[in-house]
PDB file of C-alpha atoms and ligand atoms in Angstrom:
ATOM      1  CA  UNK A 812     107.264-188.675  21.481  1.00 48.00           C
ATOM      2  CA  UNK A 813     108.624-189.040  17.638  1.00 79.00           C
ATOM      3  CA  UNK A 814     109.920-192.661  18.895  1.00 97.00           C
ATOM      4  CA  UNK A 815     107.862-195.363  19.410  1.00 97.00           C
ATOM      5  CA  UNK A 816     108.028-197.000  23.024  1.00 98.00           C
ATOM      6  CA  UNK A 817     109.379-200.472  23.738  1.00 98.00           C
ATOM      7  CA  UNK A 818     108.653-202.835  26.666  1.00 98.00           C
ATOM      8  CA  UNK A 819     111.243-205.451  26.651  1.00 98.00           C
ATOM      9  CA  UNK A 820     111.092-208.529  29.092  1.00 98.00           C
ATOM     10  CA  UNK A 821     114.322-209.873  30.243  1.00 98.00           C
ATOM     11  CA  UNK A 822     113.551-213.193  31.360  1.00 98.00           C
ATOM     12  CA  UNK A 823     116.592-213.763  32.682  1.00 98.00           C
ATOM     13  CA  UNK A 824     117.888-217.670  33.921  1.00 98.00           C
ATOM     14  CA  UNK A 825     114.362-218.619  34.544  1.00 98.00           C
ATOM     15  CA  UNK A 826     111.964-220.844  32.998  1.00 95.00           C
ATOM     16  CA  UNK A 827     111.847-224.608  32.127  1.00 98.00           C
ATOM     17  CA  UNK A 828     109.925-224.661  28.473  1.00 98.00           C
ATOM     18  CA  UNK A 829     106.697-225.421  29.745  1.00 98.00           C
ATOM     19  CA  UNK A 830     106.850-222.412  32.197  1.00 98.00           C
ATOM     20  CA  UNK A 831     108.206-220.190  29.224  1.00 98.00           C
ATOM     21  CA  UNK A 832     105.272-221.231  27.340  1.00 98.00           C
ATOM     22  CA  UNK A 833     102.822-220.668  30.144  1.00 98.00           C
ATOM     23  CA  UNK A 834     104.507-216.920  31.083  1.00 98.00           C
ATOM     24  CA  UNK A 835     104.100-216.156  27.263  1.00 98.00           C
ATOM     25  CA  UNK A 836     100.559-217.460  26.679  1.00 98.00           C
ATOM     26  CA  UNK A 837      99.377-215.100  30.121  1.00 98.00           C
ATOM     27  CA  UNK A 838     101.067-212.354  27.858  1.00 98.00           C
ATOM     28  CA  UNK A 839      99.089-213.283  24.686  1.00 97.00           C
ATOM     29  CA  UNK A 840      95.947-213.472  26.564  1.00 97.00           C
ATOM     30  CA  UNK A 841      96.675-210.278  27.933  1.00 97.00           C
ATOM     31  CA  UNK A 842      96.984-208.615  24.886  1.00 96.00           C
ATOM     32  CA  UNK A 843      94.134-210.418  22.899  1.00 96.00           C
ATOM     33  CA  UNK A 844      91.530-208.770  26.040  1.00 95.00           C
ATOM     34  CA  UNK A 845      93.146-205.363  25.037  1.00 91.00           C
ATOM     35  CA  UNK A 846      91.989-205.953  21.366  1.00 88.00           C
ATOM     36  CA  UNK A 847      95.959-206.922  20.060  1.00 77.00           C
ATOM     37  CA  UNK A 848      96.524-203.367  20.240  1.00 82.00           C
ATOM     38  CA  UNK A 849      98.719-201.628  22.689  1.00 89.00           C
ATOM     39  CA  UNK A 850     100.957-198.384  22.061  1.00 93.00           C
ATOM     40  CA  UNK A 851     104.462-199.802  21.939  1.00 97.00           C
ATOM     41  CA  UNK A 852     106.553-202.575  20.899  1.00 97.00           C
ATOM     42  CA  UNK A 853     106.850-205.629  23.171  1.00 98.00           C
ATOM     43  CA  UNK A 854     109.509-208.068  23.297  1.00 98.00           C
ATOM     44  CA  UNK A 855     110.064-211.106  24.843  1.00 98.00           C
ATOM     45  CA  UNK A 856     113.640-212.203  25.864  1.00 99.00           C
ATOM     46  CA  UNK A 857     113.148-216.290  27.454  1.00 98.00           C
ATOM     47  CA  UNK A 858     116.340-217.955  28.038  1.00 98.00           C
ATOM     48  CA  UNK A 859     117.920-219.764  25.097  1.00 98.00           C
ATOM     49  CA  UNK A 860     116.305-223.236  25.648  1.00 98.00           C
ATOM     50  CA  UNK A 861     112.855-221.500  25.923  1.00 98.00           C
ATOM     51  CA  UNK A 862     113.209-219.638  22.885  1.00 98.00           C
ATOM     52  CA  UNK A 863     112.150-221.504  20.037  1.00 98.00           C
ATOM     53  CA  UNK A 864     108.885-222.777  21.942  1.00 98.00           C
ATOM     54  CA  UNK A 865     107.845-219.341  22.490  1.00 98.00           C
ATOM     55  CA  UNK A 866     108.537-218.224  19.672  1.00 98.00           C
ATOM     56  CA  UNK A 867     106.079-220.817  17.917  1.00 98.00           C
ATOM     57  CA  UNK A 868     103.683-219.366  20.659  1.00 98.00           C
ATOM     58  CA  UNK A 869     104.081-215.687  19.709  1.00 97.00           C
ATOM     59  CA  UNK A 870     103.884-216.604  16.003  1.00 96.00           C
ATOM     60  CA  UNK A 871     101.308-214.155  14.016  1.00 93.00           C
ATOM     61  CA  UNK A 872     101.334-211.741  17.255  1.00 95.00           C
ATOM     62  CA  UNK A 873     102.927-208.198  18.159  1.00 93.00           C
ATOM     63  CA  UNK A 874     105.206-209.962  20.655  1.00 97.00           C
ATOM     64  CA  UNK A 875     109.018-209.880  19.037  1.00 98.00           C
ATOM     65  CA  UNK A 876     111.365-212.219  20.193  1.00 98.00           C
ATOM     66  CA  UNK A 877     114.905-211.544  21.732  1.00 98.00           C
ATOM     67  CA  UNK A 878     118.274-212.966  23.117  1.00 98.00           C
ATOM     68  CA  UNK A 879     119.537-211.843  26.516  1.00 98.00           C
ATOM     69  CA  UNK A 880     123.656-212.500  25.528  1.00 98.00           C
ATOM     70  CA  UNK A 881     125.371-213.908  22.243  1.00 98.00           C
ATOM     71  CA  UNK A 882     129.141-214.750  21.045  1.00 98.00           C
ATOM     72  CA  UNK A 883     131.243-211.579  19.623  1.00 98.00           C
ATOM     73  CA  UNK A 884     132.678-214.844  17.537  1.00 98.00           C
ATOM     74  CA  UNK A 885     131.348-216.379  13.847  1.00 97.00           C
ATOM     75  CA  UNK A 886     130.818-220.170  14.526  1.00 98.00           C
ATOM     76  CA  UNK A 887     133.642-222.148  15.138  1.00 98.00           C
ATOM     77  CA  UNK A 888     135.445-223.563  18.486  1.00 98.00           C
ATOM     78  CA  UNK A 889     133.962-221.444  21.474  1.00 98.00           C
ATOM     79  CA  UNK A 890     132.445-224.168  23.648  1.00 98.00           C
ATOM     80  CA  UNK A 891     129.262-223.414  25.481  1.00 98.00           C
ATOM     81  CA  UNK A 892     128.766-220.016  22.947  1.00 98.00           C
ATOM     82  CA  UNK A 893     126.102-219.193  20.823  1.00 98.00           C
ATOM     83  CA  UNK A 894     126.044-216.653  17.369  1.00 98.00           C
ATOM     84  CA  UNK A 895     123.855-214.202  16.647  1.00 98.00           C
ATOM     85  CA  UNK A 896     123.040-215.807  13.426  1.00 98.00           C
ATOM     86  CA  UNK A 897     121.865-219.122  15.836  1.00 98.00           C
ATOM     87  CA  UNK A 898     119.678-216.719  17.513  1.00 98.00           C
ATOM     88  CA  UNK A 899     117.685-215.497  13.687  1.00 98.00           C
ATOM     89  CA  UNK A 900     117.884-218.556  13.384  1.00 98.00           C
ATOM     90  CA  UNK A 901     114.913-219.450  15.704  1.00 98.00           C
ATOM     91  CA  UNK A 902     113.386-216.220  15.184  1.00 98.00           C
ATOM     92  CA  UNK A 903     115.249-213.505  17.386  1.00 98.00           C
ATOM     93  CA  UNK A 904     115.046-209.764  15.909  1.00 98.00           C
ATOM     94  CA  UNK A 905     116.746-208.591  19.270  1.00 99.00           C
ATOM     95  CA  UNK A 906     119.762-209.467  21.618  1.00 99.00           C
ATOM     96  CA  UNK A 907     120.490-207.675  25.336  1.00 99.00           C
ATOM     97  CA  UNK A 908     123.993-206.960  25.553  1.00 99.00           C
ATOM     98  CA  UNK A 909     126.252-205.845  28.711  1.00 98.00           C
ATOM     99  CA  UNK A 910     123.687-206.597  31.110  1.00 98.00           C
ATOM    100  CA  UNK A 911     125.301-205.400  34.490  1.00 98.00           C
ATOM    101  CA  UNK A 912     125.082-209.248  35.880  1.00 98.00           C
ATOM    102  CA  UNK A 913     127.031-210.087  32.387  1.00 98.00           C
ATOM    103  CA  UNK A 914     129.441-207.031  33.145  1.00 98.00           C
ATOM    104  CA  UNK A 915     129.998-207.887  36.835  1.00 97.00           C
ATOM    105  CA  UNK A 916     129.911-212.037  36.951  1.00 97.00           C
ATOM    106  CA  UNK A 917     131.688-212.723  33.476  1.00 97.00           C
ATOM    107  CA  UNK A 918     133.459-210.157  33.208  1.00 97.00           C
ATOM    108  CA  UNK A 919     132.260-208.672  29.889  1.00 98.00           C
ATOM    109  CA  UNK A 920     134.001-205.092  29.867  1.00 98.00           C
ATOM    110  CA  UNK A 921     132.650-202.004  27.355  1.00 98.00           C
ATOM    111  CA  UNK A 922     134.936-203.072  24.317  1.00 98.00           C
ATOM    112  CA  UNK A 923     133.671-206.326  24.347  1.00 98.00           C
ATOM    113  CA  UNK A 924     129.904-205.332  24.294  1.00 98.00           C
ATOM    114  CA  UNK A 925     130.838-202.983  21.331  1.00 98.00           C
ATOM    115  CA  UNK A 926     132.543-205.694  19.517  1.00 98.00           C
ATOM    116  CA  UNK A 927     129.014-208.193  20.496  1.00 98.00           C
ATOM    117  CA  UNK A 928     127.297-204.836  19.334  1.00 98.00           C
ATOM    118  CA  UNK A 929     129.114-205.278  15.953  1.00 98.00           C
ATOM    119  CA  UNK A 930     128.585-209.292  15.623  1.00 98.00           C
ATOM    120  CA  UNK A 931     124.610-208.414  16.250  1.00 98.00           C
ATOM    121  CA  UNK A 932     124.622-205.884  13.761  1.00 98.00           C
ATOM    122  CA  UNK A 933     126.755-208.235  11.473  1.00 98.00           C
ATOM    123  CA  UNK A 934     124.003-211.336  12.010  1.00 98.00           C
ATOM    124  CA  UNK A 935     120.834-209.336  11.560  1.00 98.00           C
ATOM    125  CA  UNK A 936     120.135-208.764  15.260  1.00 98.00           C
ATOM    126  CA  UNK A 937     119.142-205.097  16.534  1.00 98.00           C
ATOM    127  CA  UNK A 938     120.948-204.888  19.747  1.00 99.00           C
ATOM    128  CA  UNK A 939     119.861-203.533  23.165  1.00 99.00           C
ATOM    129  CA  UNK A 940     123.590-201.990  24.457  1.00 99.00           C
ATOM    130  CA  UNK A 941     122.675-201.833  28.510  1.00 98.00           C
ATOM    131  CA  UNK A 942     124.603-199.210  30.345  1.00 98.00           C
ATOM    132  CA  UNK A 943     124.154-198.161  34.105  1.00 98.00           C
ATOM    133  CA  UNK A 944     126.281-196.893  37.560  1.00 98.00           C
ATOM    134  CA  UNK A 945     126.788-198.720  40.367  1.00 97.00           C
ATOM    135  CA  UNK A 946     125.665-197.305  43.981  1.00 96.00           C
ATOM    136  CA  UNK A 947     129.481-196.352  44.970  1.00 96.00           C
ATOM    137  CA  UNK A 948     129.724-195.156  41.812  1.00 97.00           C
ATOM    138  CA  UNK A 949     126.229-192.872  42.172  1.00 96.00           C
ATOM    139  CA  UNK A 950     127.261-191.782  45.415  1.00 95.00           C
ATOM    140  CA  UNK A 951     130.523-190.656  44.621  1.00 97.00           C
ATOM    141  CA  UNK A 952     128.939-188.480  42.176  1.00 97.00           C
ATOM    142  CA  UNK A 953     130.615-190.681  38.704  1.00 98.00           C
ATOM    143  CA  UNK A 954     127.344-191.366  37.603  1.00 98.00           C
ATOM    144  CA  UNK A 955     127.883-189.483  33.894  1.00 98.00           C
ATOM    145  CA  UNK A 956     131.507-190.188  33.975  1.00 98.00           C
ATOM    146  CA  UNK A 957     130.939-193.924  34.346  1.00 98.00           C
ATOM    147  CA  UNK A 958     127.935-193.236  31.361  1.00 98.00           C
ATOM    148  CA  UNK A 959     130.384-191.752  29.174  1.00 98.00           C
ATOM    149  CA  UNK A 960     132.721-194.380  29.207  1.00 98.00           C
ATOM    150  CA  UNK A 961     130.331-197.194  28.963  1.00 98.00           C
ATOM    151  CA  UNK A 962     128.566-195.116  25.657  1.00 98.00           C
ATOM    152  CA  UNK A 963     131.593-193.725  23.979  1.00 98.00           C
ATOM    153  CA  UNK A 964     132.836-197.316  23.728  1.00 98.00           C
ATOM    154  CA  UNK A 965     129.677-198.090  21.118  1.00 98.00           C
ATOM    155  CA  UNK A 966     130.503-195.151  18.800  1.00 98.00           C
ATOM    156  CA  UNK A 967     133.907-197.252  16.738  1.00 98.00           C
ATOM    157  CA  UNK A 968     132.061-200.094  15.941  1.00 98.00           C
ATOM    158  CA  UNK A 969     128.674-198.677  15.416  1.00 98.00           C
ATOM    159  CA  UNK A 970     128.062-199.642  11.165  1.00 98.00           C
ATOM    160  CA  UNK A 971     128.045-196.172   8.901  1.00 97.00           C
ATOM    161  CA  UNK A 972     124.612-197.435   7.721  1.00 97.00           C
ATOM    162  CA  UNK A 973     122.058-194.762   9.149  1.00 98.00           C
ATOM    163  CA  UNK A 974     119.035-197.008   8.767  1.00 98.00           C
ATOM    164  CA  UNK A 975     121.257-199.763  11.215  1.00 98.00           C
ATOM    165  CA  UNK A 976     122.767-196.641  13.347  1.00 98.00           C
ATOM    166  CA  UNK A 977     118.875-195.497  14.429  1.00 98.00           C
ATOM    167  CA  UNK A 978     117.625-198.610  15.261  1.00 98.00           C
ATOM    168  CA  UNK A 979     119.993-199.092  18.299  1.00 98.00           C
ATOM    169  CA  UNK A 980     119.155-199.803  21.581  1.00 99.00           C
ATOM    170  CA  UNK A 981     120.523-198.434  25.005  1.00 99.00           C
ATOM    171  CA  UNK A 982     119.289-199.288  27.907  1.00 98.00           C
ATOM    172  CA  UNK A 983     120.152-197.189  31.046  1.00 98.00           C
ATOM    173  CA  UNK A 984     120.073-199.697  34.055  1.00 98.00           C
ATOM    174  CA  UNK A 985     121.671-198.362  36.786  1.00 98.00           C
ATOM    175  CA  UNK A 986     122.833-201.414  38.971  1.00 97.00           C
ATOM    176  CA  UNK A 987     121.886-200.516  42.237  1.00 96.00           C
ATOM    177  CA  UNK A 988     118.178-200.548  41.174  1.00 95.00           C
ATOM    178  CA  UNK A 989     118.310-203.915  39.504  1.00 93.00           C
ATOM    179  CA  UNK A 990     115.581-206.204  41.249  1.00 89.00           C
ATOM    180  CA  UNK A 991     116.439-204.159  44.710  1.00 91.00           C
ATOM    181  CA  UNK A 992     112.725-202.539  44.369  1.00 89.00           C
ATOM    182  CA  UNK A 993     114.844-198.999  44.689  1.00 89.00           C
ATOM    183  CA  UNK A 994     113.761-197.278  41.551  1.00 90.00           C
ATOM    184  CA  UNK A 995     115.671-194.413  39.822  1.00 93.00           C
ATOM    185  CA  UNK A 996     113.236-191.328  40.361  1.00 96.00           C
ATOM    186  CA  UNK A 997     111.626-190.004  36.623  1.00 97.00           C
ATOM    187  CA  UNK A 998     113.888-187.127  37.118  1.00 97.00           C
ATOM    188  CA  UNK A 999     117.144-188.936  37.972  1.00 97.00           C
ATOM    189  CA  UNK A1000     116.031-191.417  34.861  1.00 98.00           C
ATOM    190  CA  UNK A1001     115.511-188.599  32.576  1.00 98.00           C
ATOM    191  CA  UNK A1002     118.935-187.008  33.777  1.00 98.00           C
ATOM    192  CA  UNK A1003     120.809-190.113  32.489  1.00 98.00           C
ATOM    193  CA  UNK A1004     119.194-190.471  29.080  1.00 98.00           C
ATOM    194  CA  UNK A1005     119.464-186.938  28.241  1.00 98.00           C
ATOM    195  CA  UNK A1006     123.290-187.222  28.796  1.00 98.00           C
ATOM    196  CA  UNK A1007     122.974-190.013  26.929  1.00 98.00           C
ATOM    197  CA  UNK A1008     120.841-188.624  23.880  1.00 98.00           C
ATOM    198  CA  UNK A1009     123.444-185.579  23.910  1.00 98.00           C
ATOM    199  CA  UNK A1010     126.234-187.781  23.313  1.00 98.00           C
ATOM    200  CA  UNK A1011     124.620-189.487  20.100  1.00 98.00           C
ATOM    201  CA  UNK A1012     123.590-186.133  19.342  1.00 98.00           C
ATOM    202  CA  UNK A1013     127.335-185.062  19.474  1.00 98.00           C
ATOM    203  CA  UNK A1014     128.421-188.331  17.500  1.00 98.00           C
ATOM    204  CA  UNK A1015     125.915-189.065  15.146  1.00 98.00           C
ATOM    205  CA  UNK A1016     124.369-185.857  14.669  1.00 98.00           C
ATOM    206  CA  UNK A1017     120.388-185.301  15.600  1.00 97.00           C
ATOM    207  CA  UNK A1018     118.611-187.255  13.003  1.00 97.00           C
ATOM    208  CA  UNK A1019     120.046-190.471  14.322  1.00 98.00           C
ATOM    209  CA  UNK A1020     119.872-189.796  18.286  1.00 98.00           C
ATOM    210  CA  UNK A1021     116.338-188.617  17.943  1.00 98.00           C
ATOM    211  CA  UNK A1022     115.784-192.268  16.457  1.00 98.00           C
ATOM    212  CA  UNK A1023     117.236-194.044  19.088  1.00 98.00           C
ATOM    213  CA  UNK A1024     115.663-195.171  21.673  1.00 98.00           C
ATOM    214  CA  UNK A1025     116.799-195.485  25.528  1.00 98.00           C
ATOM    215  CA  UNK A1026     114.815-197.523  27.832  1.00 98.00           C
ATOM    216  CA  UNK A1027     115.053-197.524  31.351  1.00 98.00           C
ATOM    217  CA  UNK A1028     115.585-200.218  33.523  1.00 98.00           C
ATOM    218  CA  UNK A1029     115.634-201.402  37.787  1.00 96.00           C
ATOM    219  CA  UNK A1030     112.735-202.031  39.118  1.00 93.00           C
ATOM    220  CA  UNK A1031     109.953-200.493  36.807  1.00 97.00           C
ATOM    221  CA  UNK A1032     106.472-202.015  37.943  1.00 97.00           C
ATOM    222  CA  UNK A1033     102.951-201.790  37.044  1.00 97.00           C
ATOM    223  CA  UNK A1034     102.445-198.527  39.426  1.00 97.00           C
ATOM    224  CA  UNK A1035     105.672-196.663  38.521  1.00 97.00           C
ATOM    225  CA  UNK A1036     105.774-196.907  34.513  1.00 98.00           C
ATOM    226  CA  UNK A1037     103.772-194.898  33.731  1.00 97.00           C
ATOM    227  CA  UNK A1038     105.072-191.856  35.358  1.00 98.00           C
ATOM    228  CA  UNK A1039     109.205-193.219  34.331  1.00 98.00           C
ATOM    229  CA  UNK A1040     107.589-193.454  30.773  1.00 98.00           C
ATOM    230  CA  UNK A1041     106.430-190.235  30.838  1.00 97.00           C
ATOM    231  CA  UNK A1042     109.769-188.441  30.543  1.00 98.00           C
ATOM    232  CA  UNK A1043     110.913-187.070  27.327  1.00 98.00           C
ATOM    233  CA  UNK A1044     114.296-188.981  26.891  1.00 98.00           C
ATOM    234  CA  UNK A1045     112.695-192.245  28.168  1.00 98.00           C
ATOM    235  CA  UNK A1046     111.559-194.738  25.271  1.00 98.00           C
ATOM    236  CA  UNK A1047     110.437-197.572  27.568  1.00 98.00           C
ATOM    237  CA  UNK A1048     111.652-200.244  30.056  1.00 98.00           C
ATOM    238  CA  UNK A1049     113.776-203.469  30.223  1.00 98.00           C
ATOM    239  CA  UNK A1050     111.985-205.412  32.698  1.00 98.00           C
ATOM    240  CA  UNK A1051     113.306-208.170  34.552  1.00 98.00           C
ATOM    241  CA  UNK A1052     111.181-209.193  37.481  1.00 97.00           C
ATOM    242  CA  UNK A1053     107.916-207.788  36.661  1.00 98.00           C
ATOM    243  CA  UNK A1054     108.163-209.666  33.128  1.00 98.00           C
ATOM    244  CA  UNK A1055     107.772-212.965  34.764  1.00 98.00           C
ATOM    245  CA  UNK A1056     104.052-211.903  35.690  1.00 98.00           C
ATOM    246  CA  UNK A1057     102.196-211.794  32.490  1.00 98.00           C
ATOM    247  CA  UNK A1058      99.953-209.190  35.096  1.00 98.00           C
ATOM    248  CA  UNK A1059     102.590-207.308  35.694  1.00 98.00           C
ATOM    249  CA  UNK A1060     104.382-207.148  32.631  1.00 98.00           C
ATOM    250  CA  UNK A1061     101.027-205.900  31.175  1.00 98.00           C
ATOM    251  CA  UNK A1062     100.293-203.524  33.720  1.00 98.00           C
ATOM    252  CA  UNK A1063     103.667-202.060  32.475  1.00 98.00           C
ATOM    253  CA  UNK A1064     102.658-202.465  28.850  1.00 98.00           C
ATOM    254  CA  UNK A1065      99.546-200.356  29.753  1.00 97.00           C
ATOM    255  CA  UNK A1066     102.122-197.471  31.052  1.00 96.00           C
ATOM    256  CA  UNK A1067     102.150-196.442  27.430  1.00 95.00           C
TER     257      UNK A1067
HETATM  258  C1  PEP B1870     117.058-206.181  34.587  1.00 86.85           C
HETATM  259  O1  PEP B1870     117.610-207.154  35.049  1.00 86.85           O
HETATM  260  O2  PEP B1870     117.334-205.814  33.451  1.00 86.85           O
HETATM  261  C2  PEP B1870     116.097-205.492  35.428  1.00 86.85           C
HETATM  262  C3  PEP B1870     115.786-204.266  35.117  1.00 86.85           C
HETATM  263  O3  PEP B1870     115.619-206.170  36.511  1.00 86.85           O
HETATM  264  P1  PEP B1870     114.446-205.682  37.503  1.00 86.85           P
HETATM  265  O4  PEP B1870     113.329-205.157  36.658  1.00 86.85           O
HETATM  266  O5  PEP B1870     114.058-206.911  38.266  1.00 86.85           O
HETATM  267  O6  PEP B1870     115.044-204.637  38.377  1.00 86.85           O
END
């Protein structure tokens, strides 16, 4: 694989500080016993109160530090919001965007994530775009149809600067797999991100989409990564409950 692989930890609404700094320290440790060398990039994503601690904790290492949500808005009166700039601020070089649990409890639709997708771009963040079907939606065969839409609303306010266009993120999560322990199969996985990697290949032409890189998401764990990893269109995983286990979040690491 011409990309290089990502492991991204999605921490979700969990975590006090000193349990952030405990999770991250197991990861560290983890990490230091495999020599600080592992075969992709790793990312941490605490919630917003937990961020700065870890990311003194994670300073010097491999570990990259991430936001899981951030304001579409520069500063100013949005009450209870936070910028993307607020987020380099304490050392973020990612953000997660259009989560499904953003997409279905706040009601963040596929414009809106493009126009977050712009702000993060704007502020210096590289932005994870998550995409993904719901079961109806899967079993009334819309799976690519519901893809399509959520994608093609990226492509007018992706910036015309190549370097900035290849280091996207997607993330295909499809939502009935999300901390359900049902996993997409590899081959249902690698269905998705091939769609997906045709339609960047369609609107940005194949230098960029070969850059890009798609992780997949629901349910990976230490004992199925590997094999989800191993498909040609899949660049890594966004991990939600197996990256609260620095164990398991290793053992996922070690996929690659
Ligand atoms: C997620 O929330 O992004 C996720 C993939 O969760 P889990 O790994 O628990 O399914």
């Amino acid at each position: 694989m011409s990309r290089r692989g990502l492991v991204a930890g999605n921490w979700k609404m969990n975590g006090l500080i000193e349990a952030a700094d405990a999770l991250v320290s197991g990861i560290l440790a983890g990490l230091a016993q495999r020599g600080g060398k592992v075969q992709c990039d790793v990312l941490v994503c605490p919630p917003f109160t937990a961020i700065q601690s870890v990311g003194k904790r994670i300073a010097g290492s491999a570990i990259k530090l991430g936001g899981q949500n951030m304001s579409e808005h520069t500063p100013g009166a949005h009450t209870g919001e936070i910028t993307g700039q607020m987020l380099t601020n304490i050392g973020c070089s990612f953000v997660i965007l259009g989560h499904s649990e953003r997409r279905s409890m706040y009601g963040e639709d596929s414009q809106l994530v493009s126009r977050k997708m712009a702000s993060a771009y704007r502020d210096g963040l590289t932005p994870i775009v998550c995409v993904g079907e719901t079961l109806q939606e899967r079993e009334s065969g819309k799976t690519l149809d519901v893809i399509r839409g959520q994608v093609s609303a990226i492509f007018p306010n992706l910036p015309a600067d190549t370097a900035k266009r290849e280091q996207l993120v997607l993330a295909y999560e499809p939502v009935w797999a999300i901390g359900t322990g049902k996993t997409a199969s590899p081959e249902q996985a690698q269905e998705v991100h091939a769609f997906i990697r045709g339609m960047l290949v369609e609107q940005l032409g194949g230098g960029v989409a070969n850059k890009v890189r798609i992780l997949y998401g629901g349910s990976v764990k230490p004992d199925n990564a590997k094999v989800i990893f191993s498909k040609p269109d899949v660049d890594g995983g966004l991990i939600g409950g197996a990256a609260l286990k620095p164990e398991d979040f290793l053992g996922i690491i070690d996929g690659f």
